[in-house]
Amino acid sequence: MKTFAIATLGCKVNQYDGDDVRRQLKGYGEVDFSDRADLYIVNTCGVTAEAEAKARQLLRRAKRNNPGAFLVLTGCFRPEDRDQLRSLGVDLFVPNAQKARRAELLDDEHAREGADETLGSTKRTRVFIKVQDGCDQHCSYCAIPSFRGALSSRPLDEVVEEVRALGAAGVPEVVLTGIHLGKYGVDLDEPADLAGLVAALLQKTTVPRFRLSSLEPQEVTGDLIELMASERRLAPHLHLPLQSGNDRILAQMNRPYDSAGFKATVSRIDQAVPGIGLTTDVMVGFPGETEAEFVETLTLLESGGLSRLHVFKFSARPGTPAATMPGAVSEAVKSARASRARELGQILLRDYCAGFVDRIVETVPEPPRDGAQTGLTGEYLRVKFNQALAPIGRICQVRVEKSEDGFLLGRVQDG
Ligand code: SF4
């Protein structure tokens, strides 16, 4: 059997797309990207310069592993980079706009026989379901709208059917993803929104746990908060990207909320769902960001309610408004600010974890890695536990005995 290897960079939507590629590849066996394969696929991300550099590294590695392999680049990449990428050995480009034809395009080069459905995402303890694509927000630093195109939601019934099958197959957790998830349904003929979709999934499927991926802060509706407060199967976790705590920078970023609005949203959710895990993204070193404006961001992050930070340094994406804004912040200052924000993130996470000691959490045990077994709690904390009693892929309860370095440690409860 011929072999393929795939590496996916970037967001959860890309991970879903990566799984989709796996499902489409018939008659190939999957191997690790570090092994020799006949076909390598890099499913890339154009959000940061780091991700682009990583994609180039992966392409070089693939060529080293097997100089005769066929190399495919898919995902978010700039058409104008093709010549350079071709020089790294890329044989076939499949941009997002053509992904519906991905199998057909791959088939042009590789005749396939048989089917290997075992390579689909049901091998996972968490399955990402993409319910929406595209974004119309046009944040000034982001190139995604030009890669992903207009808003496009999957019909509610189609999502329910897919998730119903996953529930019947015993998948313990489904994560609903989208490029602009909070806009789910606005483009559909039948009126639908995210809260309605979640309610339908809870009612019509048996999946034990649902989780929402990133949501724009201004799109957390009262209906959604109510569902989170009342439905045990909906994980008490939301990821709300803040980016900056300074209103001038938020306006420059074209983010449609201000710092007071973000704080109000966090406190509204926190009151309705006490103890919820609220994670966020922070971008440091946006053009023109002063020390005082950065400190305002830190102050907002310290003001409470957040459990974990993902910190990014601004990197100019060609073709975006922010790429040509004046006031570039030096790399040294960006790195120093990122370190300060990450230190604060560690403190927030440590304090949040400490609140779980002596409590019982629910988790889905994952296959052991490096001799340790872990799982994610509903609040998006990683918990390590004694191996023997934990059934992989089934929700179980763990008594937390201590917290350490942003992890929980505990024992699986019998029964
Ligand atoms: S909301 Fe902003 S950051 Fe997110 S995909 Fe859309 S444009 Fe990019």
Coordinates of C-alpha atoms and ligand atoms in Angstrom, one line a residue, residues 135 137-139 141-142 144-145 179-180 216 255, ligand 1:
C135 CA -15.3 35.8 7.7
Q137 CA -14.9 41.0 10.0
H138 CA -11.7 42.2 8.2
C139 CA -9.6 42.8 11.3
Y141 CA -4.1 42.5 10.9
C142 CA -5.7 39.4 9.5
I144 CA -8.0 35.1 6.6
P145 CA -11.0 36.8 4.9
I179 CA -13.7 30.8 11.1
H180 CA -16.3 33.2 12.5
E216 CA -15.9 36.8 19.0
R255 CA -12.3 44.9 16.4
Ligands
SF4_1 S1 -12.6 37.8 13.1 FE1 -10.8 39.0 12.5 S2 -9.1 37.7 13.2 FE2 -10.9 36.3 13.1 S3 -10.8 35.5 11.1 FE3 -12.2 37.3 11.0 S4 -10.8 38.9 10.3 FE4 -9.5 37.2 11.1

